Amino acid sequence: MLFATRCLVLLFALVAPMVVAGGSLALASEPLALAGEQSTDPPDGTPRGGPPELSAVSLAEATTASIAIDGQLDEDAWTGAPVATGFTQRQPEPGDPATERTEVRVLYDANAIYVGFRCYLRDPSTLISRMARRDDFIQSDLALVAFDSYDDGRTAFVFAVTPAGSPRDFLIYNDVEEDTSWDAVWDVATSIDDTGWTAEFRIPLSQLRFRADEGAQDWGIQFAREIVHNGESDFWAPFPPDASGTVSSFGRLLDLRGLRAPRRLEVMPYVASKLERVPGDAADPFYSENDLGANVGADLRYGLTSDLTLTATLNPDFGQVEADPAVVNLSQFENFFEERRPFFVEGVDIFQFGNTRTFNVDFRPTFFYSRRIGRPPRRSLDGDFVDVPGETTIAGAAKLSGKIGGWSVGVLEAVTTREYGQHVVGDGPIERAIVEPWANYAVGRVKRDFRGGQTVVGGLVTAANRRLADDPAFEDLMPSSAYVGGLDFEHQFGDQTYAVSGVGAFSRVNGSASVITDLQRAPQRYFQRPDNASSSVDSSATSLSGYYGQLSLAKIRGEHLTGSLTYTDIAPGFDVNDLGFQFRAGVRALSYAGSYQDNDPASDLLNRWRVNVFGGGGWNRDGDRINGYLGTFSNVQFSGRWGFFGNAILIPAGTSDRLTRGGPTATYPVGVRTLIGMFSDFRKPLAFEGGFNQRVDAANEYDRYAFGTVVWRPNTTVSVELNPELGWEFDIDQYVDTQDDAAMTATGGTRYLFADVTSQNVSLGMRLNWTFSPTLTLQFFARPFIAAYRYENYKQFAEPGTYDFDVFGQDTGTITRGQVEDGTFVANAEGDTFEVDPGDGGETFRIDRQDFTFRSLRGNAVLRWEYRPASAIFLVWQQQRAGSIGSDQLDAGTFSFGRDLGDAFRDEVENVFLLKATYWIGS
């Protein structure tokens, strides 16, 4: 933790002298609603023209000694407490009084805050009460309370429940963004009667963050209710669709007295047992048909103060986490997968950095990509049999986060252990080798709020340090260290109508000359391009550094019109990929967007509509325009909650400095993207969304995809979701290989080989959620995926600065299909090799047939029982099947849904069974 502490001190030193800006986005993930005869009078104590106010009642001053959480609100303290009423609609009639009456009361004692909702319904038969697993959004009536206990106008802890008792909780940060992974330990009960329904919340003070004070203090607070049958979302503190922020729109909770720092120590140990059954070779000394293992560890949360929390994990286990989807990637860039591991997902909001307030942006990197921690080992081993772990062990990780006065602080530190692999060569002995060294990862983040959160300034530092001395092989395999530091700001003005925001960052990566050379030649920068006038490879360099900057001006609030203008500048040497994720360096870009929306149309047929216009352009450091587009997107929702959406994007011809993968620049042709789709009313038991999009260009390339989502809720406890997708693609510029040949003078003595590729793919995501009770749930997910790629017309790039190709056997030379036997090429119309005579005096060369068909079937089932608050037992089954038709088979590259799906179920199977139990210890 010493390095992280130094980082935090450095951040304070950088940021403390500055006063700049801050920003936000929007509220609870979906609109919320209510019930009963609604009063149009303002709530008790509401100042005219100001936010509504409600006084909390201390149980120490009431006749009730304690509150039983049973959903009845029958204690005397509830009857005598001030009532929050006067809710207004956000949807469907913004600003109108709610159609049903809602009453809310707030009590508190030394340990908890109590909130009581009485949700009236003039017609109880209209109540929609569905049950779901915790934090799952469903179309159900809902009651919600949100506390701005920091009283900073930017952060809120949100708690909600359906009439069936299914809870949700999440965190709002930056006034508008949400962290749905945030979980608290709290209690709620509901009851339904012939006048509506009731919800009774008990939220321990230990789950909130606030300033401990023996005197009186006020918090921000919001109450909301969702009435699904008429699509109504009602809020106590008015929250119109054109509001610039969520938390800044809250009302006030008054007269909280004597709030002392609660004892906040939570420990959650776990034990887990896992059985893996995978196919293998009986001769493999590392293979076991039944691989049984056990694991123990713990998570810890400790409140250093009432508003500063330390979270730690020791030997974390993520066995219940859903597997990544299978994909086919023919590009030079790595895939970006969503983080799913609970420790890294929860509370990550404080570490977000670099997101300016904009509606359209290009080339923005991710500064903290937590999947770099615990990634698969990067050193491969050779041998007849090899055993390498699938991920690097995380020995421990800790997060410190919270607020100190107006400062928001976050520090994360993680340590991954030295990882070993084993291999056998021939009849030799089993040898053990290090495949990943010890590593330390640290992130420090700090922000300072001014002007009630309308101005925010902050900073970030990240660091990755590796102990490469563990094995000399690592010196030329990965950087020894990588650092990033930066500042960001946001400033709102014009009554929170406009915002200017910006980011500035600097990176430095250290390593051997070989590693830094590889970074210079990597797809993010390609310094080796022969026509690169602005950068060149320095093979003696032992470090790489650069800067990043972004500035945005946005109109973030308006009844109808919003928009933004954003400029981005990334230096060629900028790199955050050791602890972040970045596709591109060495680019300048300008992007813009404008939106006109009407959330309360005069027509009774319409519920809302929106039209967006957006565009942008990007240039490399040589001044070549490498990116450009101009588009529009529209959607309309009718009064029945169904509607249409669509877009059209024009892509002018431009320059590609990535097509030849380090070779000369090319051009790309003008193209058009279109999308059209529709959606139904998702309040109904059966609902769907679907559409079709395509890309076509002047070279007759195309991408065509049909997609959809179907949700079926046969009853209040079961939901079934299907996500089918069908795709067809044709490209004439699929990269194949690079061949050095002095005869190819047009492209500098190198042949850049390409092919036409035609592909078909299909996937079908299937998800079942069965909620037996709010504490007992079953989740099942499966996704078959099939992709077929057929390569034709092998060709070479003809001339720099063009989009011209010479097809072998048509435009130049000859190409013959065959196979290699004892080193000799033999012509064969069904072979898996092509021999090419380029026809320009160059050497004959061979190209392996590239066609393939890939299939995958992945699924998992999780039975989760929360047998006591925050303590759970998981029973998990994961299955993976994968197979392919390789280029040595005649039908490679062909697509047959029935054949390939059937083969997917016949492929060898990997089964993993996990039993895991956690036990929460706390108060």
PDB file of C-alpha atoms in Angstrom, residues 389-570:
ATOM      1  CA  PRO A 389      -3.207 -21.549 -15.626  1.00  0.00           C
ATOM      2  CA  GLY A 390      -6.090 -19.751 -17.284  1.00  0.00           C
ATOM      3  CA  GLU A 391      -5.631 -16.638 -15.159  1.00  0.00           C
ATOM      4  CA  THR A 392      -3.140 -15.073 -12.772  1.00  0.00           C
ATOM      5  CA  THR A 393      -3.895 -15.471  -9.084  1.00  0.00           C
ATOM      6  CA  ILE A 394      -4.867 -12.301  -7.237  1.00  0.00           C
ATOM      7  CA  ALA A 395      -3.269 -12.601  -3.811  1.00  0.00           C
ATOM      8  CA  GLY A 396      -5.171  -9.628  -2.474  1.00  0.00           C
ATOM      9  CA  ALA A 397      -6.707  -6.306  -3.358  1.00  0.00           C
ATOM     10  CA  ALA A 398      -7.936  -3.306  -1.393  1.00  0.00           C
ATOM     11  CA  LYS A 399      -9.926  -0.161  -2.081  1.00  0.00           C
ATOM     12  CA  LEU A 400     -10.119   2.977   0.025  1.00  0.00           C
ATOM     13  CA  SER A 401     -12.953   5.290  -0.975  1.00  0.00           C
ATOM     14  CA  GLY A 402     -15.185   8.009   0.388  1.00  0.00           C
ATOM     15  CA  LYS A 403     -15.361  11.739   0.962  1.00  0.00           C
ATOM     16  CA  ILE A 404     -13.342  13.994   3.205  1.00  0.00           C
ATOM     17  CA  GLY A 405     -15.075  17.345   3.286  1.00  0.00           C
ATOM     18  CA  GLY A 406     -15.480  18.336  -0.350  1.00  0.00           C
ATOM     19  CA  TRP A 407     -12.866  15.804  -1.483  1.00  0.00           C
ATOM     20  CA  SER A 408     -13.829  12.461  -3.030  1.00  0.00           C
ATOM     21  CA  VAL A 409     -10.987   9.982  -2.590  1.00  0.00           C
ATOM     22  CA  GLY A 410     -10.312   6.560  -4.059  1.00  0.00           C
ATOM     23  CA  VAL A 411      -7.246   4.341  -3.835  1.00  0.00           C
ATOM     24  CA  LEU A 412      -7.031   0.784  -5.199  1.00  0.00           C
ATOM     25  CA  GLU A 413      -4.123  -1.588  -4.773  1.00  0.00           C
ATOM     26  CA  ALA A 414      -3.910  -5.171  -6.070  1.00  0.00           C
ATOM     27  CA  VAL A 415      -1.140  -7.760  -6.021  1.00  0.00           C
ATOM     28  CA  THR A 416      -0.961 -10.749  -8.351  1.00  0.00           C
ATOM     29  CA  THR A 417       1.339 -13.613  -7.537  1.00  0.00           C
ATOM     30  CA  ARG A 418       4.107 -15.268  -9.489  1.00  0.00           C
ATOM     31  CA  GLU A 419       2.372 -17.862 -11.657  1.00  0.00           C
ATOM     32  CA  TYR A 420       3.922 -21.183 -12.717  1.00  0.00           C
ATOM     33  CA  GLY A 421       3.308 -23.457 -15.662  1.00  0.00           C
ATOM     34  CA  GLN A 422       4.553 -26.952 -16.455  1.00  0.00           C
ATOM     35  CA  HIS A 423       5.607 -28.617 -19.692  1.00  0.00           C
ATOM     36  CA  VAL A 424       7.089 -31.841 -21.001  1.00  0.00           C
ATOM     37  CA  VAL A 425       9.243 -32.203 -24.110  1.00  0.00           C
ATOM     38  CA  GLY A 426       9.389 -35.705 -25.572  1.00  0.00           C
ATOM     39  CA  ASP A 427      10.422 -38.266 -22.974  1.00  0.00           C
ATOM     40  CA  GLY A 428      12.031 -35.658 -20.786  1.00  0.00           C
ATOM     41  CA  PRO A 429      11.063 -34.786 -17.230  1.00  0.00           C
ATOM     42  CA  ILE A 430       8.316 -32.403 -16.186  1.00  0.00           C
ATOM     43  CA  GLU A 431       9.762 -28.916 -16.099  1.00  0.00           C
ATOM     44  CA  ARG A 432       8.341 -25.986 -14.184  1.00  0.00           C
ATOM     45  CA  ALA A 433       8.661 -22.389 -15.345  1.00  0.00           C
ATOM     46  CA  ILE A 434       7.336 -18.988 -14.354  1.00  0.00           C
ATOM     47  CA  VAL A 435       4.709 -17.779 -16.841  1.00  0.00           C
ATOM     48  CA  GLU A 436       3.752 -14.509 -15.110  1.00  0.00           C
ATOM     49  CA  PRO A 437       5.819 -12.493 -12.615  1.00  0.00           C
ATOM     50  CA  TRP A 438       4.730 -10.839  -9.402  1.00  0.00           C
ATOM     51  CA  ALA A 439       2.924  -7.596 -10.192  1.00  0.00           C
ATOM     52  CA  ASN A 440       1.487  -4.660  -8.295  1.00  0.00           C
ATOM     53  CA  TYR A 441      -1.316  -2.468  -9.645  1.00  0.00           C
ATOM     54  CA  ALA A 442      -2.335   0.818  -8.072  1.00  0.00           C
ATOM     55  CA  VAL A 443      -4.923   3.470  -8.876  1.00  0.00           C
ATOM     56  CA  GLY A 444      -5.386   6.766  -7.055  1.00  0.00           C
ATOM     57  CA  ARG A 445      -8.279   9.126  -7.725  1.00  0.00           C
ATOM     58  CA  VAL A 446      -9.329  12.378  -6.102  1.00  0.00           C
ATOM     59  CA  LYS A 447     -12.016  14.962  -6.914  1.00  0.00           C
ATOM     60  CA  ARG A 448     -12.989  18.260  -5.321  1.00  0.00           C
ATOM     61  CA  ASP A 449     -16.515  19.695  -5.524  1.00  0.00           C
ATOM     62  CA  PHE A 450     -17.269  23.415  -5.612  1.00  0.00           C
ATOM     63  CA  ARG A 451     -20.448  25.449  -5.999  1.00  0.00           C
ATOM     64  CA  GLY A 452     -22.694  22.661  -4.756  1.00  0.00           C
ATOM     65  CA  GLY A 453     -21.201  20.155  -7.175  1.00  0.00           C
ATOM     66  CA  GLN A 454     -21.561  22.382 -10.246  1.00  0.00           C
ATOM     67  CA  THR A 455     -17.789  22.707 -10.485  1.00  0.00           C
ATOM     68  CA  VAL A 456     -15.512  19.708 -10.020  1.00  0.00           C
ATOM     69  CA  VAL A 457     -11.792  19.240 -10.451  1.00  0.00           C
ATOM     70  CA  GLY A 458      -9.974  15.955 -10.057  1.00  0.00           C
ATOM     71  CA  GLY A 459      -6.915  13.896 -10.760  1.00  0.00           C
ATOM     72  CA  LEU A 460      -5.848  10.310 -11.362  1.00  0.00           C
ATOM     73  CA  VAL A 461      -2.656   8.297 -11.163  1.00  0.00           C
ATOM     74  CA  THR A 462      -2.275   4.641 -12.155  1.00  0.00           C
ATOM     75  CA  ALA A 463       0.749   2.402 -11.870  1.00  0.00           C
ATOM     76  CA  ALA A 464       1.680  -1.119 -12.908  1.00  0.00           C
ATOM     77  CA  ASN A 465       4.956  -2.556 -11.588  1.00  0.00           C
ATOM     78  CA  ARG A 466       6.279  -6.032 -12.369  1.00  0.00           C
ATOM     79  CA  ARG A 467       9.138  -8.026 -10.874  1.00  0.00           C
ATOM     80  CA  LEU A 468      10.758  -9.063 -14.158  1.00  0.00           C
ATOM     81  CA  ALA A 469      13.892 -10.292 -12.393  1.00  0.00           C
ATOM     82  CA  ASP A 470      11.915 -13.470 -11.582  1.00  0.00           C
ATOM     83  CA  ASP A 471      12.991 -14.830 -14.996  1.00  0.00           C
ATOM     84  CA  PRO A 472      15.138 -13.275 -17.756  1.00  0.00           C
ATOM     85  CA  ALA A 473      12.497 -14.288 -20.345  1.00  0.00           C
ATOM     86  CA  PHE A 474      10.180 -11.543 -19.067  1.00  0.00           C
ATOM     87  CA  GLU A 475      12.633  -8.753 -19.931  1.00  0.00           C
ATOM     88  CA  ASP A 476      11.629  -8.962 -23.599  1.00  0.00           C
ATOM     89  CA  LEU A 477       8.020  -9.936 -23.003  1.00  0.00           C
ATOM     90  CA  MET A 478       6.374  -7.111 -21.062  1.00  0.00           C
ATOM     91  CA  PRO A 479       7.064  -3.639 -19.642  1.00  0.00           C
ATOM     92  CA  SER A 480       8.660  -3.448 -16.228  1.00  0.00           C
ATOM     93  CA  SER A 481       6.476  -0.505 -15.212  1.00  0.00           C
ATOM     94  CA  ALA A 482       3.823   1.823 -16.599  1.00  0.00           C
ATOM     95  CA  TYR A 483       2.446   5.064 -15.147  1.00  0.00           C
ATOM     96  CA  VAL A 484      -0.379   7.430 -16.020  1.00  0.00           C
ATOM     97  CA  GLY A 485      -1.224  10.751 -14.383  1.00  0.00           C
ATOM     98  CA  GLY A 486      -3.878  13.265 -15.279  1.00  0.00           C
ATOM     99  CA  LEU A 487      -6.318  16.001 -14.313  1.00  0.00           C
ATOM    100  CA  ASP A 488      -9.958  16.455 -15.288  1.00  0.00           C
ATOM    101  CA  PHE A 489     -12.584  19.108 -14.661  1.00  0.00           C
ATOM    102  CA  GLU A 490     -16.191  20.053 -15.309  1.00  0.00           C
ATOM    103  CA  HIS A 491     -17.841  23.413 -14.853  1.00  0.00           C
ATOM    104  CA  GLN A 492     -21.587  23.973 -15.218  1.00  0.00           C
ATOM    105  CA  PHE A 493     -23.014  27.423 -15.820  1.00  0.00           C
ATOM    106  CA  GLY A 494     -26.162  29.160 -17.026  1.00  0.00           C
ATOM    107  CA  ASP A 495     -28.340  27.619 -14.305  1.00  0.00           C
ATOM    108  CA  GLN A 496     -26.829  24.181 -15.034  1.00  0.00           C
ATOM    109  CA  THR A 497     -27.776  24.483 -18.691  1.00  0.00           C
ATOM    110  CA  TYR A 498     -24.238  24.391 -20.098  1.00  0.00           C
ATOM    111  CA  ALA A 499     -21.064  22.552 -19.158  1.00  0.00           C
ATOM    112  CA  VAL A 500     -17.451  22.817 -20.191  1.00  0.00           C
ATOM    113  CA  SER A 501     -15.255  19.862 -19.271  1.00  0.00           C
ATOM    114  CA  GLY A 502     -11.783  18.655 -20.043  1.00  0.00           C
ATOM    115  CA  VAL A 503      -9.114  16.038 -19.447  1.00  0.00           C
ATOM    116  CA  GLY A 504      -5.347  16.141 -19.621  1.00  0.00           C
ATOM    117  CA  ALA A 505      -3.161  13.084 -19.023  1.00  0.00           C
ATOM    118  CA  PHE A 506       0.409  11.881 -19.490  1.00  0.00           C
ATOM    119  CA  SER A 507       1.691   8.300 -19.726  1.00  0.00           C
ATOM    120  CA  ARG A 508       5.085   6.637 -19.493  1.00  0.00           C
ATOM    121  CA  VAL A 509       5.924   2.966 -20.106  1.00  0.00           C
ATOM    122  CA  ASN A 510       9.336   1.550 -19.143  1.00  0.00           C
ATOM    123  CA  GLY A 511      10.923  -1.649 -20.378  1.00  0.00           C
ATOM    124  CA  SER A 512      13.693  -3.220 -22.399  1.00  0.00           C
ATOM    125  CA  ALA A 513      14.519  -1.900 -25.869  1.00  0.00           C
ATOM    126  CA  SER A 514      12.808  -4.960 -27.349  1.00  0.00           C
ATOM    127  CA  VAL A 515       9.555  -4.348 -25.442  1.00  0.00           C
ATOM    128  CA  ILE A 516       9.458  -0.621 -26.267  1.00  0.00           C
ATOM    129  CA  THR A 517      10.173  -1.390 -29.919  1.00  0.00           C
ATOM    130  CA  ASP A 518       7.237  -3.777 -29.946  1.00  0.00           C
ATOM    131  CA  LEU A 519       5.006  -1.054 -28.475  1.00  0.00           C
ATOM    132  CA  GLN A 520       6.093   1.356 -31.209  1.00  0.00           C
ATOM    133  CA  ARG A 521       5.228  -1.260 -33.834  1.00  0.00           C
ATOM    134  CA  ALA A 522       1.923  -2.256 -32.166  1.00  0.00           C
ATOM    135  CA  PRO A 523      -1.448  -1.639 -33.892  1.00  0.00           C
ATOM    136  CA  GLN A 524      -2.137   1.379 -31.658  1.00  0.00           C
ATOM    137  CA  ARG A 525       0.641   3.337 -33.423  1.00  0.00           C
ATOM    138  CA  TYR A 526       2.494   1.464 -36.254  1.00  0.00           C
ATOM    139  CA  PHE A 527       5.514   3.783 -36.197  1.00  0.00           C
ATOM    140  CA  GLN A 528       7.153   1.530 -38.813  1.00  0.00           C
ATOM    141  CA  ARG A 529       4.793   2.601 -41.613  1.00  0.00           C
ATOM    142  CA  PRO A 530       7.018   3.524 -44.595  1.00  0.00           C
ATOM    143  CA  ASP A 531       5.051   6.723 -45.307  1.00  0.00           C
ATOM    144  CA  ASN A 532       4.831   7.811 -41.674  1.00  0.00           C
ATOM    145  CA  ALA A 533       6.315  11.314 -41.731  1.00  0.00           C
ATOM    146  CA  SER A 534       5.583  12.168 -38.100  1.00  0.00           C
ATOM    147  CA  SER A 535       6.969   9.149 -36.190  1.00  0.00           C
ATOM    148  CA  SER A 536       9.640   6.500 -36.532  1.00  0.00           C
ATOM    149  CA  VAL A 537      10.803   3.465 -34.615  1.00  0.00           C
ATOM    150  CA  ASP A 538      13.594   4.074 -32.117  1.00  0.00           C
ATOM    151  CA  SER A 539      14.949   0.570 -31.468  1.00  0.00           C
ATOM    152  CA  SER A 540      17.210   1.810 -28.667  1.00  0.00           C
ATOM    153  CA  ALA A 541      14.466   3.471 -26.619  1.00  0.00           C
ATOM    154  CA  THR A 542      13.691   2.010 -23.186  1.00  0.00           C
ATOM    155  CA  SER A 543      10.620   4.118 -22.508  1.00  0.00           C
ATOM    156  CA  LEU A 544       7.568   5.396 -24.358  1.00  0.00           C
ATOM    157  CA  SER A 545       5.599   8.456 -23.305  1.00  0.00           C
ATOM    158  CA  GLY A 546       2.890  10.756 -24.568  1.00  0.00           C
ATOM    159  CA  TYR A 547      -0.065  12.923 -23.660  1.00  0.00           C
ATOM    160  CA  TYR A 548      -3.839  12.845 -24.011  1.00  0.00           C
ATOM    161  CA  GLY A 549      -6.222  15.765 -24.021  1.00  0.00           C
ATOM    162  CA  GLN A 550      -9.944  16.264 -24.497  1.00  0.00           C
ATOM    163  CA  LEU A 551     -12.161  19.333 -24.217  1.00  0.00           C
ATOM    164  CA  SER A 552     -15.966  19.427 -24.491  1.00  0.00           C
ATOM    165  CA  LEU A 553     -18.563  22.155 -24.532  1.00  0.00           C
ATOM    166  CA  ALA A 554     -22.124  20.904 -24.075  1.00  0.00           C
ATOM    167  CA  LYS A 555     -25.648  22.143 -23.631  1.00  0.00           C
ATOM    168  CA  ILE A 556     -26.771  19.570 -21.105  1.00  0.00           C
ATOM    169  CA  ARG A 557     -30.187  20.914 -20.282  1.00  0.00           C
ATOM    170  CA  GLY A 558     -33.097  22.089 -22.350  1.00  0.00           C
ATOM    171  CA  GLU A 559     -36.743  21.364 -22.848  1.00  0.00           C
ATOM    172  CA  HIS A 560     -36.061  20.448 -26.476  1.00  0.00           C
ATOM    173  CA  LEU A 561     -32.500  21.125 -27.588  1.00  0.00           C
ATOM    174  CA  THR A 562     -29.211  19.688 -26.276  1.00  0.00           C
ATOM    175  CA  GLY A 563     -25.844  19.089 -27.927  1.00  0.00           C
ATOM    176  CA  SER A 564     -22.079  19.048 -27.610  1.00  0.00           C
ATOM    177  CA  LEU A 565     -18.794  19.767 -29.362  1.00  0.00           C
ATOM    178  CA  THR A 566     -15.714  17.734 -28.383  1.00  0.00           C
ATOM    179  CA  TYR A 567     -12.050  17.910 -29.403  1.00  0.00           C
ATOM    180  CA  THR A 568      -9.611  15.056 -28.706  1.00  0.00           C
ATOM    181  CA  ASP A 569      -5.824  14.976 -29.088  1.00  0.00           C
ATOM    182  CA  ILE A 570      -3.771  11.820 -28.462  1.00  0.00           C
TER     183      ILE A 570
END
